[in-house]
mmCIF file of C-alpha atoms in Angstrom:
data_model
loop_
_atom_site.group_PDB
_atom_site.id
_atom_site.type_symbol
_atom_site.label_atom_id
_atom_site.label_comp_id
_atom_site.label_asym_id
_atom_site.label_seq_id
_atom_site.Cartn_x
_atom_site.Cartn_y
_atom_site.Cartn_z
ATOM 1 C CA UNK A 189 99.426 167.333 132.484
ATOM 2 C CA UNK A 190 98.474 163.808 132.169
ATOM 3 C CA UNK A 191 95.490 162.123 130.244
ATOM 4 C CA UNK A 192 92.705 161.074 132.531
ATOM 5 C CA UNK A 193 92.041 157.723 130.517
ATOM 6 C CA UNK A 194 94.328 155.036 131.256
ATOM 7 C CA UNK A 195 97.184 154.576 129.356
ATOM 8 C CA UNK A 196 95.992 151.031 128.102
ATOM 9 C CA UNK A 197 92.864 152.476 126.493
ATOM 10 C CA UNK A 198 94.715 155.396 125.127
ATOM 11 C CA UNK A 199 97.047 152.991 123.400
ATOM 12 C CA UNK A 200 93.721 150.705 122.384
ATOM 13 C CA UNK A 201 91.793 153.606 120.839
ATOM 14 C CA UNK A 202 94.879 155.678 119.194
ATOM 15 C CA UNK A 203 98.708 154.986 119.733
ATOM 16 C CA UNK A 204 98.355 151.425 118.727
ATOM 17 C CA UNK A 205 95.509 151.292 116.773
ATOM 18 C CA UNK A 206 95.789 151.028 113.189
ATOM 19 C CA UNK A 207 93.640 150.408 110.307
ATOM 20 C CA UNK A 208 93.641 147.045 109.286
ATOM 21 C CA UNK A 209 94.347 145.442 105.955
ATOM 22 C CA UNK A 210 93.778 141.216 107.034
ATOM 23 C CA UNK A 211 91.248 139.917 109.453
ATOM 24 C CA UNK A 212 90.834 136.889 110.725
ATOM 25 C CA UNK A 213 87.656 135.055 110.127
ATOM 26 C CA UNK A 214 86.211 135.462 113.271
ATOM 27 C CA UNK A 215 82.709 136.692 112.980
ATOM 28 C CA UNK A 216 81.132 140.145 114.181
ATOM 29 C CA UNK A 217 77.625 139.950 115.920
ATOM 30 C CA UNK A 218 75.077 141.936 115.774
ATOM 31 C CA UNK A 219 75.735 142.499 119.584
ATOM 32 C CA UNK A 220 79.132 143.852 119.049
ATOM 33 C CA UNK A 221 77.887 146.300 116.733
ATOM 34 C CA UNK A 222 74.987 147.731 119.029
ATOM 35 C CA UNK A 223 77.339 147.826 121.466
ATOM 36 C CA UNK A 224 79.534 149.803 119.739
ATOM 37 C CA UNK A 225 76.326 151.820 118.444
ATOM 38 C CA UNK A 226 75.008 152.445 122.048
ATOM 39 C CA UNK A 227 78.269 153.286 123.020
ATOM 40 C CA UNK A 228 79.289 156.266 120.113
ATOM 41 C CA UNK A 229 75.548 157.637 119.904
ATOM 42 C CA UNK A 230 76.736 159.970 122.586
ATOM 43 C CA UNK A 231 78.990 161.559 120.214
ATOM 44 C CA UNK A 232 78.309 165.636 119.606
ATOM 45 C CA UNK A 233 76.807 166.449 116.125
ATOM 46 C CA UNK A 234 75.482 169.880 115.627
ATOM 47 C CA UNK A 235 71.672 170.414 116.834
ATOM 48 C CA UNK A 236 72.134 166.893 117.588
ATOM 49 C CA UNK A 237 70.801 166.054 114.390
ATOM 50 C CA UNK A 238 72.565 162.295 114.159
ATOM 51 C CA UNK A 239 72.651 162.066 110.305
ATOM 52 C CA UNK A 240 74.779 158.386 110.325
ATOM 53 C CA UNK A 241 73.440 155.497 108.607
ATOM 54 C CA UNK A 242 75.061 152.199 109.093
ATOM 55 C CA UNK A 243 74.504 149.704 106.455
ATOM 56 C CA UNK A 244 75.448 146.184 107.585
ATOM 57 C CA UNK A 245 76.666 144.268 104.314
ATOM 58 C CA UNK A 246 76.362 140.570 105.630
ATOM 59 C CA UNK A 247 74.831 138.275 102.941
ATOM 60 C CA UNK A 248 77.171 136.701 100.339
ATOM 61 C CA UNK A 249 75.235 138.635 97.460
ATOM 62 C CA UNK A 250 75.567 142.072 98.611
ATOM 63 C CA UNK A 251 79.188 141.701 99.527
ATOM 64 C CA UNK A 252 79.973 140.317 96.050
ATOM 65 C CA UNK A 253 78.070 143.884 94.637
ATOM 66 C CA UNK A 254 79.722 145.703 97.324
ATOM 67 C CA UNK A 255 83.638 143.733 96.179
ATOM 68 C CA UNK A 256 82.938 144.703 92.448
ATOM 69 C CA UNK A 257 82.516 148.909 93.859
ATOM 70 C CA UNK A 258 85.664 149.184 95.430
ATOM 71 C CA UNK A 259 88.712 149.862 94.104
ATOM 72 C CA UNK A 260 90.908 147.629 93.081
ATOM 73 C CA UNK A 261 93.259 147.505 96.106
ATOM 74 C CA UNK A 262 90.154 147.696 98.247
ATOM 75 C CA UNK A 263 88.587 144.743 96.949
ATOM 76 C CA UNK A 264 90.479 141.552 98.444
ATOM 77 C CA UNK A 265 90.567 142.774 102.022
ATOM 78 C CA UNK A 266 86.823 144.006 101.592
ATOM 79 C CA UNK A 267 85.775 140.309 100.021
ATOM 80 C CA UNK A 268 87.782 138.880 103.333
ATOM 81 C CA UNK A 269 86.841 141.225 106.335
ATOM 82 C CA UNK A 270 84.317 138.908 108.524
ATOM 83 C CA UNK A 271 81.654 141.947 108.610
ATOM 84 C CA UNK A 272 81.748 145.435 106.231
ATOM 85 C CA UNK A 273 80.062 148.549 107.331
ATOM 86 C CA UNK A 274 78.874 151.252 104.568
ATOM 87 C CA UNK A 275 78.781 154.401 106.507
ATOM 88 C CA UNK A 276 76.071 157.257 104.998
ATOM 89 C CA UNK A 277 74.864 160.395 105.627
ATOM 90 C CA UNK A 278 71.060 160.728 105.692
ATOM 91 C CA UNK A 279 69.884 164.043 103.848
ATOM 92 C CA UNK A 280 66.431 163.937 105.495
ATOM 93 C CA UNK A 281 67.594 163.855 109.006
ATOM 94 C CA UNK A 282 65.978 167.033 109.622
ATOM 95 C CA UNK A 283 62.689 164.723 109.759
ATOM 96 C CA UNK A 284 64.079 163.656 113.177
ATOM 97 C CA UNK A 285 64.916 167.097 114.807
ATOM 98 C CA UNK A 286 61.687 167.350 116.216
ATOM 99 C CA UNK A 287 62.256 164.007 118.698
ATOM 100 C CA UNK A 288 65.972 164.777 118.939
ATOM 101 C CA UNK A 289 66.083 168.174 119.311
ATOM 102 C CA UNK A 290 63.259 168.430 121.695
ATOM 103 C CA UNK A 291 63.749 171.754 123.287
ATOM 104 C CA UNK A 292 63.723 173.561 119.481
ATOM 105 C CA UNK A 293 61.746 171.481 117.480
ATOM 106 C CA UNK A 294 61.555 174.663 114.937
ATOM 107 C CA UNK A 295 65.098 173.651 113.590
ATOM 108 C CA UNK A 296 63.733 171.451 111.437
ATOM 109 C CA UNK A 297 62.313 174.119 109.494
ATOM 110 C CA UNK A 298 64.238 177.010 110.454
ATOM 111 C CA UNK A 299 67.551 175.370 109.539
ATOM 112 C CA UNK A 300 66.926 172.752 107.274
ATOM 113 C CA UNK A 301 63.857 173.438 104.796
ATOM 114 C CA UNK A 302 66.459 173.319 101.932
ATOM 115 C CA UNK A 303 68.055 170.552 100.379
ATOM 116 C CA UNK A 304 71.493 172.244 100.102
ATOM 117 C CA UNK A 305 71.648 172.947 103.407
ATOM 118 C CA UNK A 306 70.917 169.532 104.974
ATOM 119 C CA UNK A 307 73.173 167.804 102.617
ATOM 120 C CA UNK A 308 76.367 170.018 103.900
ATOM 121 C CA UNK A 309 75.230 169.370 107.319
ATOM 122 C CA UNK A 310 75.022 165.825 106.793
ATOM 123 C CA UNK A 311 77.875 165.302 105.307
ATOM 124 C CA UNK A 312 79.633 167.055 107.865
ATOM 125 C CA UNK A 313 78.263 165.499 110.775
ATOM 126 C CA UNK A 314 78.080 162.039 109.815
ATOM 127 C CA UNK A 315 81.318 162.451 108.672
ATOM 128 C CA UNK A 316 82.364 163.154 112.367
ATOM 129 C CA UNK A 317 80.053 160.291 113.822
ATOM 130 C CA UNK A 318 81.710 157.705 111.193
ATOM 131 C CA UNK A 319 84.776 158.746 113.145
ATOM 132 C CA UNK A 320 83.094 158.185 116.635
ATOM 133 C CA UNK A 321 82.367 155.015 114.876
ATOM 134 C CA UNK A 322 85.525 153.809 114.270
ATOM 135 C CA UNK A 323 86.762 154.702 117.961
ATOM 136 C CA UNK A 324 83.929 152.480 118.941
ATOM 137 C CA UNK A 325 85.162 149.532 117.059
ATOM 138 C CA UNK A 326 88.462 149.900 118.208
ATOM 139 C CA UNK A 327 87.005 149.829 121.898
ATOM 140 C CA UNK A 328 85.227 146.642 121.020
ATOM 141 C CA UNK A 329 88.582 145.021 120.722
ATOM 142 C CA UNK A 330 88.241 144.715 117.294
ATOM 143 C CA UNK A 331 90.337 146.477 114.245
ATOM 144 C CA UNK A 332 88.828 148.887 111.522
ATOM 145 C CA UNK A 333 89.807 149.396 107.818
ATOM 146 C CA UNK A 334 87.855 152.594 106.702
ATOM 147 C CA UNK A 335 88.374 153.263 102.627
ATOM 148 C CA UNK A 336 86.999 155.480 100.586
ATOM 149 C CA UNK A 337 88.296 154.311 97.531
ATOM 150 C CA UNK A 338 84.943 153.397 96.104
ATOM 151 C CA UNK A 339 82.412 154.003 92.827
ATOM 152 C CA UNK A 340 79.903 156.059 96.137
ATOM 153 C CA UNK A 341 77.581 156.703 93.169
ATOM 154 C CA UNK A 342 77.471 152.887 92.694
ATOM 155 C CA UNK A 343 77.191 152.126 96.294
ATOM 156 C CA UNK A 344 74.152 154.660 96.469
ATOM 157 C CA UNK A 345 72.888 152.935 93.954
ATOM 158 C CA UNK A 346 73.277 149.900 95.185
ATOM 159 C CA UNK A 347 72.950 149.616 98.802
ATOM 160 C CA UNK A 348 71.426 153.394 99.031
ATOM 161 C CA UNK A 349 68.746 155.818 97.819
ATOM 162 C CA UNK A 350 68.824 159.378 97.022
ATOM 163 C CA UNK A 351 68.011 160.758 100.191
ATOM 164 C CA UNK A 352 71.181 159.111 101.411
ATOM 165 C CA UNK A 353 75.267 159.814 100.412
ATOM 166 C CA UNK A 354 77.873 157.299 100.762
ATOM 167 C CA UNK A 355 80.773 158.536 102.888
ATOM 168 C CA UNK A 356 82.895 155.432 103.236
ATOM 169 C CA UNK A 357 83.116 151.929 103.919
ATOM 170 C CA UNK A 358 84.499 149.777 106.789
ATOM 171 C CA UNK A 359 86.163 146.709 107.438
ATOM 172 C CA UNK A 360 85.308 145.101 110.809
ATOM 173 C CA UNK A 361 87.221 142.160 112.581
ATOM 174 C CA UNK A 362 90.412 140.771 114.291
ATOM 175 C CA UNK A 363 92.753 142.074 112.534
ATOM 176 C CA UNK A 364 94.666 139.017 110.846
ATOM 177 C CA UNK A 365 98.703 138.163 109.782
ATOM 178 C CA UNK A 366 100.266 140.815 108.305
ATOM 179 C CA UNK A 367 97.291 143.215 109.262
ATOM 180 C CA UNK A 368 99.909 146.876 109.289
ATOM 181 C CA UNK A 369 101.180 148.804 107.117
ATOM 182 C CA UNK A 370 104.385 150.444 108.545
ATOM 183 C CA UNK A 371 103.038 153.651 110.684
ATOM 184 C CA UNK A 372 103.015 156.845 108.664
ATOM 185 C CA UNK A 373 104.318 159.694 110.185
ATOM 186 C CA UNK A 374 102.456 162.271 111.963
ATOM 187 C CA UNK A 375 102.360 166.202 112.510
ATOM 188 C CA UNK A 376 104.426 167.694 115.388
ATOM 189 C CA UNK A 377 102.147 169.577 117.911
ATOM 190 C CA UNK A 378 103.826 172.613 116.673
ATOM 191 C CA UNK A 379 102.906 172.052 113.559
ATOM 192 C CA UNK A 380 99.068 171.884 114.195
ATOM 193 C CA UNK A 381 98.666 174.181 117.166
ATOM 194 C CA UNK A 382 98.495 177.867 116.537
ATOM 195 C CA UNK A 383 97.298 180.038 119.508
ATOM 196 C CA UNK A 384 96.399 183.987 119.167
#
């Protein structure tokens, strides 16, 4: 059986995608990036409960505090990408059940009255929608470098507050010479598929 998406997108969003390590300096708008928001908001998260945060680093200052949280390896391609994403998980998200999960507004409070418990939701969930996110960059035509070699309790303190946890950060742009590393290899089907 086939895929139903043509092969030029599949080879766009995975088989030639790859996370990028030089950009070019073209810039990022603020258009691409609700279009890529309006595009991955559709995304499945668990009572629909949309815990991402995007923080848009932009402004020479901030990306100089961001440069000095990353590690070491991180830094130069981080100090170069044209736009940097710091993707979060929001711990109060609950507070928005009510309008997003409209047809159970009682989750808020039936699921999520303690801390704990919103914070391994979050985490969780984001963490899948920062992956939606990075499909929708790709689909923009542009490259992504997600790293998570970072100081997160700097960039909470930072960039954040404590009602949000830093997940990762991302590199936006065209990717730029040299942009690859060689392709890793990946796990055979067999290896990953178990049916009972």
């Amino acid at each position: 059986m086939s895929l139903v998406l043509d092969p030029a997108a599949q080879d766009l969003l995975f088989r030639e995608a790859r996370t990028a390590n030089t950009f070019t300096d073209e810039p990022v708008t603020d258009e691409q990036v609700q279009a890529i928001y309006d595009l991955v908001k559709y995304g499945p998260t668990a009572f629909n409960q949309s815990p991402l945060r995007i923080t848009l680093v932009r402004s020479p200052e901030a990306r100089e505090r961001l440069v000095g949280l990353m590690a070491e390896g991180n830094q130069p391609k981080t100090a170069a990408a044209p736009l940097v994403a710091i993707l979060s998980a929001d711990n109060e998200f609950h507070e928005e059940l009510p309008a997003l999960f409209p047809h159970f507004p009682q989750a808020k409070d039936a699921f999520f009255s303690e801390r704990q418990a919103r914070e391994s939701a979050a985490a969780l969930n984001a963490t899948l929608q920062a992956a939606y996110f990075i499909i929708g960059v790709r689909a923009a035509g542009l490259a992504a470098g997600p790293m998570t070699g970072l100081d997160f309790e700097g960039v909470r303190k930072e960039f954040l507050d404590d009602d949000h946890t830093p997940l990762m950060v991302v590199n936006i742009g065209k990717p730029g010479p040299d942009a690859w590393f060689p392709r890793s290899p990946r796990l055979a089907y067999e290896d990953v598929v178990t049916t009972v």
